[in-house]
Amino acid sequence: MSRHIDEGALTDYLDGSLPAAQRREVDDHLESCQVCRAELEAASEAKLAVESLPVEAVLPRDLWVGIRERMEDEPVEGVLAIERARTTDPRRVSLSLPQLAAASVLLMLATGSAVLLGVRATASPGVPALRSFARSEALADFQFTSLQPVILDSEAAAADLSEVLEEGRDLLDPETLEVVEESLRTIESAIREVREALAADPASEVLHQRLTDHMRQRLNVLRRATAVIYSAG
Amino acid sequence: MGASLFSVGSLTRSGAIDLEALVRKVQDGDSGAFEEVYRSLAGRIYALCLRMVGNSDEAEELTQDVFVRAWQRIDSFRGDSKFSTWLHRLAVNLVLQHRRSRARLAARETLVEDPARYEQAVRRSLPGTKIDIERAIAGLPSKAKRVLILRDIEGYKYKEIADLTGVTIGTVKAQVHRARKLVREAMER
C-alpha cells in the first residue's frame, strides 16, 4: 500500500464496501499510520453526524396555491402533446392538464347524469352531443377493475367519445390530433390482441385486467381530446 | 382538500396514503389528487432544496418548480420506481441545473448569501436539527456540499451521484471524503 490510504479507499472502508483483501490491507496500514487513523476518525464522526440530520422539513408557508396557479398556466407534457398546439388559430386551443381534467370531469358528470335521467346530453352549439354515457372520474377506477358490464359501458362511452372526436377533429391542432390518433391506434391494437388471447383463455384474470387497463387508457385519451373539443366549441 | 372525494381509495389498510394510487389518479387527470401528492412529499423536497441552495426563498421557488415540472411530466412516470424516488430524482436534477446556471451568473463557490438568515430558516424548517452541523454543511464548497447532502443525508449511491453530477465514481468518493473532513473541522471550531 502507498504511503497513505487514498480518499476513495477510505470512503469505501468507512462505508463497509471495501473488498475483504483490501480491507485487511487498510487495517494493517491503520495500525501503523496515525495520519490515516485521524483521517478516518474525522470522516467517521462527520458521517455519523450528517446522517443523523432530519430529511423532512416544515415548509415556511403553503406553496400549493402558487403551484396550482402555475399548473394552470404551464402546459402538460403528455400523450396529447398539448404544448405543441398552435395558439394562432383561435379555434384551435391549448389547454393545461388541470383545465383538461376539469373539462373532462364536467363532461363526464354531465353525460353520466344524462344516463341516469334517460335523456340526451346537451352540448355546446357546433359540438356533437353524446348519445349514451361516460362515467365520472370518481367512479372510473372502481368500475373498470372488473366485470363484463363495465367493459360494455366502456365500449359505449368510447364509441360516443370517438364520435365526438370525429365530428370535432377540425377543432384540434393537427399535431395534437395526430398524437391522439396514433395513441388510439396503438391502444386499439392492444385491445384486439388481448381479446384474441381472451378467446383462447377466457378465464384469465390477467388478460381481463389488461383489457380493462387498455380500455381505461383509451377512455382517458378520448376524454382529454374531447374536452379540448368541447372547450373550443 | 379538493381530492376528498377520492381519498378513501388512496389509503392503504394501515391508513397511510398510497402515493402510487394517488399518482395513477393524477395521470387520469385528477388535479385534486396531485395536491395530496404535494402535501405528502413537499417537506422532503423542500429540505433537499433548502440545504442544496442555502437560501429559503430560492428553496421555496425550487420546490414549486419541482412540483410543477412533475405535473407536466406526470405521464412519463411509468412506475418503474417508487413515485417518491422519481420525484426526488427530478428535484435533484432541477436543483443541480439551478445551481449551475446560478453559479455561472454569480461565479462564486458557495451559494449561501446570508448565513444568519439561512440559519434562521433552518431553525424554523428543520426543528430539532443540529445547527452546528447544518452550518458546517452550508459553509462547504458547492461541489463538496452537493455530494455530501446526496450521499449522507439523502442516501444516494455513489454511482447515482456520479450520474447526476457528471463526474466519475472515484471523484465522488474523494469529494465525499473531503466534505466529511471539512465538516469535522468545522465542528471543532
mmCIF file with all atom_site columns, C-alpha atoms in Angstrom, chain A residues 66-209:
data_model
loop_
_atom_site.group_PDB
_atom_site.id
_atom_site.type_symbol
_atom_site.label_atom_id
_atom_site.label_alt_id
_atom_site.label_comp_id
_atom_site.label_asym_id
_atom_site.label_entity_id
_atom_site.label_seq_id
_atom_site.pdbx_PDB_ins_code
_atom_site.Cartn_x
_atom_site.Cartn_y
_atom_site.Cartn_z
_atom_site.occupancy
_atom_site.B_iso_or_equiv
_atom_site.pdbx_formal_charge
_atom_site.auth_seq_id
_atom_site.auth_comp_id
_atom_site.auth_asym_id
_atom_site.auth_atom_id
_atom_site.pdbx_PDB_model_num
ATOM 1   C CA . GLY A 1 66  ? -48.636 29.060  -6.278  1.00 0.00 ? 66  GLY A CA 1
ATOM 2   C CA . ILE A 1 67  ? -48.111 25.590  -7.682  1.00 0.00 ? 67  ILE A CA 1
ATOM 3   C CA . ARG A 1 68  ? -51.756 25.259  -8.688  1.00 0.00 ? 68  ARG A CA 1
ATOM 4   C CA . GLU A 1 69  ? -51.674 28.612  -10.467 1.00 0.00 ? 69  GLU A CA 1
ATOM 5   C CA . ARG A 1 70  ? -48.603 27.589  -12.395 1.00 0.00 ? 70  ARG A CA 1
ATOM 6   C CA . MET A 1 71  ? -50.128 24.234  -13.235 1.00 0.00 ? 71  MET A CA 1
ATOM 7   C CA . GLU A 1 72  ? -52.937 26.117  -14.906 1.00 0.00 ? 72  GLU A CA 1
ATOM 8   C CA . ASP A 1 73  ? -50.561 28.390  -16.782 1.00 0.00 ? 73  ASP A CA 1
ATOM 9   C CA . GLU A 1 74  ? -47.960 25.910  -17.899 1.00 0.00 ? 74  GLU A CA 1
ATOM 10  C CA . PRO A 1 75  ? -48.759 23.134  -20.345 1.00 0.00 ? 75  PRO A CA 1
ATOM 11  C CA . VAL A 1 76  ? -48.516 19.490  -19.546 1.00 0.00 ? 76  VAL A CA 1
ATOM 12  C CA . GLU A 1 77  ? -46.183 17.234  -21.481 1.00 0.00 ? 77  GLU A CA 1
ATOM 13  C CA . GLY A 1 78  ? -48.035 14.087  -22.354 1.00 0.00 ? 78  GLY A CA 1
ATOM 14  C CA . VAL A 1 79  ? -49.944 11.951  -24.728 1.00 0.00 ? 79  VAL A CA 1
ATOM 15  C CA . LEU A 1 80  ? -51.908 14.839  -26.171 1.00 0.00 ? 80  LEU A CA 1
ATOM 16  C CA . ALA A 1 81  ? -48.820 16.953  -26.810 1.00 0.00 ? 81  ALA A CA 1
ATOM 17  C CA . ILE A 1 82  ? -50.998 19.895  -25.939 1.00 0.00 ? 82  ILE A CA 1
ATOM 18  C CA . GLU A 1 83  ? -47.947 22.066  -25.548 1.00 0.00 ? 83  GLU A CA 1
ATOM 19  C CA . ARG A 1 84  ? -47.477 21.801  -29.277 1.00 0.00 ? 84  ARG A CA 1
ATOM 20  C CA . ALA A 1 85  ? -50.942 23.022  -30.119 1.00 0.00 ? 85  ALA A CA 1
ATOM 21  C CA . ARG A 1 86  ? -50.833 26.220  -32.087 1.00 0.00 ? 86  ARG A CA 1
ATOM 22  C CA . THR A 1 87  ? -52.339 29.227  -30.436 1.00 0.00 ? 87  THR A CA 1
ATOM 23  C CA . THR A 1 88  ? -52.512 31.367  -33.535 1.00 0.00 ? 88  THR A CA 1
ATOM 24  C CA . ASP A 1 89  ? -55.782 29.795  -34.614 1.00 0.00 ? 89  ASP A CA 1
ATOM 25  C CA . PRO A 1 90  ? -58.393 30.817  -32.055 1.00 0.00 ? 90  PRO A CA 1
ATOM 26  C CA . ARG A 1 91  ? -60.461 27.751  -32.862 1.00 0.00 ? 91  ARG A CA 1
ATOM 27  C CA . ARG A 1 92  ? -57.524 25.525  -32.005 1.00 0.00 ? 92  ARG A CA 1
ATOM 28  C CA . VAL A 1 93  ? -56.854 25.512  -28.354 1.00 0.00 ? 93  VAL A CA 1
ATOM 29  C CA . SER A 1 94  ? -54.086 24.585  -25.998 1.00 0.00 ? 94  SER A CA 1
ATOM 30  C CA . LEU A 1 95  ? -55.141 23.639  -22.507 1.00 0.00 ? 95  LEU A CA 1
ATOM 31  C CA . SER A 1 96  ? -53.184 22.674  -19.453 1.00 0.00 ? 96  SER A CA 1
ATOM 32  C CA . LEU A 1 97  ? -53.858 19.308  -17.864 1.00 0.00 ? 97  LEU A CA 1
ATOM 33  C CA . PRO A 1 98  ? -55.888 20.799  -14.981 1.00 0.00 ? 98  PRO A CA 1
ATOM 34  C CA . GLN A 1 99  ? -58.089 22.567  -17.488 1.00 0.00 ? 99  GLN A CA 1
ATOM 35  C CA . LEU A 1 100 ? -58.475 19.358  -19.434 1.00 0.00 ? 100 LEU A CA 1
ATOM 36  C CA . ALA A 1 101 ? -59.160 17.433  -16.274 1.00 0.00 ? 101 ALA A CA 1
ATOM 37  C CA . ALA A 1 102 ? -61.777 19.901  -15.133 1.00 0.00 ? 102 ALA A CA 1
ATOM 38  C CA . ALA A 1 103 ? -63.438 19.879  -18.511 1.00 0.00 ? 103 ALA A CA 1
ATOM 39  C CA . SER A 1 104 ? -63.354 16.095  -18.606 1.00 0.00 ? 104 SER A CA 1
ATOM 40  C CA . VAL A 1 105 ? -64.891 15.739  -15.175 1.00 0.00 ? 105 VAL A CA 1
ATOM 41  C CA . LEU A 1 106 ? -67.639 18.183  -16.048 1.00 0.00 ? 106 LEU A CA 1
ATOM 42  C CA . LEU A 1 107 ? -68.238 16.390  -19.288 1.00 0.00 ? 107 LEU A CA 1
ATOM 43  C CA . MET A 1 108 ? -68.367 13.007  -17.621 1.00 0.00 ? 108 MET A CA 1
ATOM 44  C CA . LEU A 1 109 ? -70.621 14.180  -14.838 1.00 0.00 ? 109 LEU A CA 1
ATOM 45  C CA . ALA A 1 110 ? -72.960 15.846  -17.298 1.00 0.00 ? 110 ALA A CA 1
ATOM 46  C CA . THR A 1 111 ? -73.203 12.792  -19.501 1.00 0.00 ? 111 THR A CA 1
ATOM 47  C CA . GLY A 1 112 ? -73.429 10.454  -16.530 1.00 0.00 ? 112 GLY A CA 1
ATOM 48  C CA . SER A 1 113 ? -76.406 12.411  -15.282 1.00 0.00 ? 113 SER A CA 1
ATOM 49  C CA . ALA A 1 114 ? -77.949 12.143  -18.700 1.00 0.00 ? 114 ALA A CA 1
ATOM 50  C CA . VAL A 1 115 ? -77.843 8.391   -18.463 1.00 0.00 ? 115 VAL A CA 1
ATOM 51  C CA . LEU A 1 116 ? -79.457 8.337   -15.082 1.00 0.00 ? 116 LEU A CA 1
ATOM 52  C CA . LEU A 1 117 ? -82.252 10.533  -16.283 1.00 0.00 ? 117 LEU A CA 1
ATOM 53  C CA . GLY A 1 118 ? -82.569 8.742   -19.576 1.00 0.00 ? 118 GLY A CA 1
ATOM 54  C CA . VAL A 1 119 ? -82.205 11.906  -21.558 1.00 0.00 ? 119 VAL A CA 1
ATOM 55  C CA . ARG A 1 120 ? -79.847 13.024  -24.271 1.00 0.00 ? 120 ARG A CA 1
ATOM 56  C CA . ALA A 1 121 ? -76.928 15.045  -23.037 1.00 0.00 ? 121 ALA A CA 1
ATOM 57  C CA . THR A 1 122 ? -76.738 18.576  -24.310 1.00 0.00 ? 122 THR A CA 1
ATOM 58  C CA . ALA A 1 123 ? -73.678 20.068  -25.849 1.00 0.00 ? 123 ALA A CA 1
ATOM 59  C CA . SER A 1 124 ? -72.368 23.430  -26.900 1.00 0.00 ? 124 SER A CA 1
ATOM 60  C CA . PRO A 1 125 ? -73.515 24.730  -30.268 1.00 0.00 ? 125 PRO A CA 1
ATOM 61  C CA . GLY A 1 126 ? -71.390 23.274  -33.008 1.00 0.00 ? 126 GLY A CA 1
ATOM 62  C CA . VAL A 1 127 ? -70.149 20.458  -30.815 1.00 0.00 ? 127 VAL A CA 1
ATOM 63  C CA . PRO A 1 128 ? -71.628 16.980  -31.119 1.00 0.00 ? 128 PRO A CA 1
ATOM 64  C CA . ALA A 1 129 ? -73.702 15.654  -28.249 1.00 0.00 ? 129 ALA A CA 1
ATOM 65  C CA . LEU A 1 130 ? -73.148 12.326  -26.590 1.00 0.00 ? 130 LEU A CA 1
ATOM 66  C CA . ARG A 1 131 ? -75.801 9.695   -27.065 1.00 0.00 ? 131 ARG A CA 1
ATOM 67  C CA . SER A 1 132 ? -75.253 7.344   -24.202 1.00 0.00 ? 132 SER A CA 1
ATOM 68  C CA . PHE A 1 133 ? -72.896 7.853   -21.336 1.00 0.00 ? 133 PHE A CA 1
ATOM 69  C CA . ALA A 1 134 ? -69.498 8.054   -19.839 1.00 0.00 ? 134 ALA A CA 1
ATOM 70  C CA . ARG A 1 135 ? -68.557 7.968   -16.214 1.00 0.00 ? 135 ARG A CA 1
ATOM 71  C CA . SER A 1 136 ? -67.176 10.382  -13.710 1.00 0.00 ? 136 SER A CA 1
ATOM 72  C CA . GLU A 1 137 ? -63.504 10.141  -12.825 1.00 0.00 ? 137 GLU A CA 1
ATOM 73  C CA . ALA A 1 138 ? -64.539 9.280   -9.293  1.00 0.00 ? 138 ALA A CA 1
ATOM 74  C CA . LEU A 1 139 ? -66.231 6.092   -10.394 1.00 0.00 ? 139 LEU A CA 1
ATOM 75  C CA . ALA A 1 140 ? -63.912 5.087   -13.182 1.00 0.00 ? 140 ALA A CA 1
ATOM 76  C CA . ASP A 1 141 ? -61.195 3.461   -11.102 1.00 0.00 ? 141 ASP A CA 1
ATOM 77  C CA . PHE A 1 142 ? -63.640 1.374   -9.167  1.00 0.00 ? 142 PHE A CA 1
ATOM 78  C CA . GLN A 1 143 ? -65.748 0.309   -12.059 1.00 0.00 ? 143 GLN A CA 1
ATOM 79  C CA . PHE A 1 144 ? -63.030 -0.537  -14.508 1.00 0.00 ? 144 PHE A CA 1
ATOM 80  C CA . THR A 1 145 ? -61.486 -3.150  -12.282 1.00 0.00 ? 145 THR A CA 1
ATOM 81  C CA . SER A 1 146 ? -63.755 -5.996  -13.249 1.00 0.00 ? 146 SER A CA 1
ATOM 82  C CA . LEU A 1 147 ? -66.906 -7.388  -14.791 1.00 0.00 ? 147 LEU A CA 1
ATOM 83  C CA . GLN A 1 148 ? -68.276 -7.616  -18.284 1.00 0.00 ? 148 GLN A CA 1
ATOM 84  C CA . PRO A 1 149 ? -70.995 -4.945  -17.901 1.00 0.00 ? 149 PRO A CA 1
ATOM 85  C CA . VAL A 1 150 ? -68.291 -2.438  -17.199 1.00 0.00 ? 150 VAL A CA 1
ATOM 86  C CA . ILE A 1 151 ? -66.498 -3.393  -20.394 1.00 0.00 ? 151 ILE A CA 1
ATOM 87  C CA . LEU A 1 152 ? -69.702 -2.878  -22.308 1.00 0.00 ? 152 LEU A CA 1
ATOM 88  C CA . ASP A 1 153 ? -70.143 0.507   -20.637 1.00 0.00 ? 153 ASP A CA 1
ATOM 89  C CA . SER A 1 154 ? -66.621 1.409   -21.548 1.00 0.00 ? 154 SER A CA 1
ATOM 90  C CA . GLU A 1 155 ? -67.196 0.394   -25.164 1.00 0.00 ? 155 GLU A CA 1
ATOM 91  C CA . ALA A 1 156 ? -70.303 2.555   -25.328 1.00 0.00 ? 156 ALA A CA 1
ATOM 92  C CA . ALA A 1 157 ? -68.584 5.524   -23.770 1.00 0.00 ? 157 ALA A CA 1
ATOM 93  C CA . ALA A 1 158 ? -65.586 5.130   -26.073 1.00 0.00 ? 158 ALA A CA 1
ATOM 94  C CA . ALA A 1 159 ? -67.881 4.916   -29.081 1.00 0.00 ? 159 ALA A CA 1
ATOM 95  C CA . ASP A 1 160 ? -69.623 8.132   -28.067 1.00 0.00 ? 160 ASP A CA 1
ATOM 96  C CA . LEU A 1 161 ? -66.405 9.969   -27.388 1.00 0.00 ? 161 LEU A CA 1
ATOM 97  C CA . SER A 1 162 ? -64.934 8.694   -30.659 1.00 0.00 ? 162 SER A CA 1
ATOM 98  C CA . GLU A 1 163 ? -67.885 10.176  -32.446 1.00 0.00 ? 163 GLU A CA 1
ATOM 99  C CA . VAL A 1 164 ? -67.308 13.499  -30.719 1.00 0.00 ? 164 VAL A CA 1
ATOM 100 C CA . LEU A 1 165 ? -63.672 13.329  -31.703 1.00 0.00 ? 165 LEU A CA 1
ATOM 101 C CA . GLU A 1 166 ? -64.533 12.537  -35.298 1.00 0.00 ? 166 GLU A CA 1
ATOM 102 C CA . GLU A 1 167 ? -67.013 15.373  -35.600 1.00 0.00 ? 167 GLU A CA 1
ATOM 103 C CA . GLY A 1 168 ? -64.843 17.869  -33.758 1.00 0.00 ? 168 GLY A CA 1
ATOM 104 C CA . ARG A 1 169 ? -61.472 16.915  -35.180 1.00 0.00 ? 169 ARG A CA 1
ATOM 105 C CA . ASP A 1 170 ? -61.115 20.229  -37.014 1.00 0.00 ? 170 ASP A CA 1
ATOM 106 C CA . LEU A 1 171 ? -61.077 21.991  -33.671 1.00 0.00 ? 171 LEU A CA 1
ATOM 107 C CA . LEU A 1 172 ? -57.877 20.248  -32.654 1.00 0.00 ? 172 LEU A CA 1
ATOM 108 C CA . ASP A 1 173 ? -54.437 21.318  -33.617 1.00 0.00 ? 173 ASP A CA 1
ATOM 109 C CA . PRO A 1 174 ? -53.208 18.921  -36.362 1.00 0.00 ? 174 PRO A CA 1
ATOM 110 C CA . GLU A 1 175 ? -50.204 17.794  -34.354 1.00 0.00 ? 175 GLU A CA 1
ATOM 111 C CA . THR A 1 176 ? -52.352 17.136  -31.328 1.00 0.00 ? 176 THR A CA 1
ATOM 112 C CA . LEU A 1 177 ? -54.832 15.242  -33.470 1.00 0.00 ? 177 LEU A CA 1
ATOM 113 C CA . GLU A 1 178 ? -52.037 13.163  -34.927 1.00 0.00 ? 178 GLU A CA 1
ATOM 114 C CA . VAL A 1 179 ? -50.752 12.219  -31.479 1.00 0.00 ? 179 VAL A CA 1
ATOM 115 C CA . VAL A 1 180 ? -54.272 11.405  -30.295 1.00 0.00 ? 180 VAL A CA 1
ATOM 116 C CA . GLU A 1 181 ? -54.996 9.220   -33.285 1.00 0.00 ? 181 GLU A CA 1
ATOM 117 C CA . GLU A 1 182 ? -51.671 7.455   -33.081 1.00 0.00 ? 182 GLU A CA 1
ATOM 118 C CA . SER A 1 183 ? -52.275 6.765   -29.384 1.00 0.00 ? 183 SER A CA 1
ATOM 119 C CA . LEU A 1 184 ? -55.736 5.423   -30.137 1.00 0.00 ? 184 LEU A CA 1
ATOM 120 C CA . ARG A 1 185 ? -54.449 3.167   -32.894 1.00 0.00 ? 185 ARG A CA 1
ATOM 121 C CA . THR A 1 186 ? -51.852 1.713   -30.544 1.00 0.00 ? 186 THR A CA 1
ATOM 122 C CA . ILE A 1 187 ? -54.408 1.144   -27.815 1.00 0.00 ? 187 ILE A CA 1
ATOM 123 C CA . GLU A 1 188 ? -56.952 -0.369  -30.214 1.00 0.00 ? 188 GLU A CA 1
ATOM 124 C CA . SER A 1 189 ? -54.305 -2.748  -31.457 1.00 0.00 ? 189 SER A CA 1
ATOM 125 C CA . ALA A 1 190 ? -53.510 -3.775  -27.878 1.00 0.00 ? 190 ALA A CA 1
ATOM 126 C CA . ILE A 1 191 ? -57.208 -4.284  -27.157 1.00 0.00 ? 191 ILE A CA 1
ATOM 127 C CA . ARG A 1 192 ? -57.528 -6.509  -30.227 1.00 0.00 ? 192 ARG A CA 1
ATOM 128 C CA . GLU A 1 193 ? -54.561 -8.613  -29.143 1.00 0.00 ? 193 GLU A CA 1
ATOM 129 C CA . VAL A 1 194 ? -55.910 -9.067  -25.634 1.00 0.00 ? 194 VAL A CA 1
ATOM 130 C CA . ARG A 1 195 ? -59.336 -10.005 -26.982 1.00 0.00 ? 195 ARG A CA 1
ATOM 131 C CA . GLU A 1 196 ? -57.758 -12.658 -29.181 1.00 0.00 ? 196 GLU A CA 1
ATOM 132 C CA . ALA A 1 197 ? -55.848 -14.008 -26.227 1.00 0.00 ? 197 ALA A CA 1
ATOM 133 C CA . LEU A 1 198 ? -59.019 -13.975 -24.156 1.00 0.00 ? 198 LEU A CA 1
ATOM 134 C CA . ALA A 1 199 ? -60.827 -16.004 -26.784 1.00 0.00 ? 199 ALA A CA 1
ATOM 135 C CA . ALA A 1 200 ? -58.305 -18.752 -26.138 1.00 0.00 ? 200 ALA A CA 1
ATOM 136 C CA . ASP A 1 201 ? -58.200 -18.277 -22.377 1.00 0.00 ? 201 ASP A CA 1
ATOM 137 C CA . PRO A 1 202 ? -61.454 -16.625 -21.291 1.00 0.00 ? 202 PRO A CA 1
ATOM 138 C CA . ALA A 1 203 ? -60.892 -17.247 -17.578 1.00 0.00 ? 203 ALA A CA 1
ATOM 139 C CA . SER A 1 204 ? -57.565 -15.433 -17.387 1.00 0.00 ? 204 SER A CA 1
ATOM 140 C CA . GLU A 1 205 ? -57.751 -12.694 -14.768 1.00 0.00 ? 205 GLU A CA 1
ATOM 141 C CA . VAL A 1 206 ? -54.530 -11.154 -16.023 1.00 0.00 ? 206 VAL A CA 1
ATOM 142 C CA . LEU A 1 207 ? -55.958 -10.767 -19.515 1.00 0.00 ? 207 LEU A CA 1
ATOM 143 C CA . HIS A 1 208 ? -59.197 -9.318  -18.197 1.00 0.00 ? 208 HIS A CA 1
ATOM 144 C CA . GLN A 1 209 ? -57.210 -6.832  -16.175 1.00 0.00 ? 209 GLN A CA 1
#
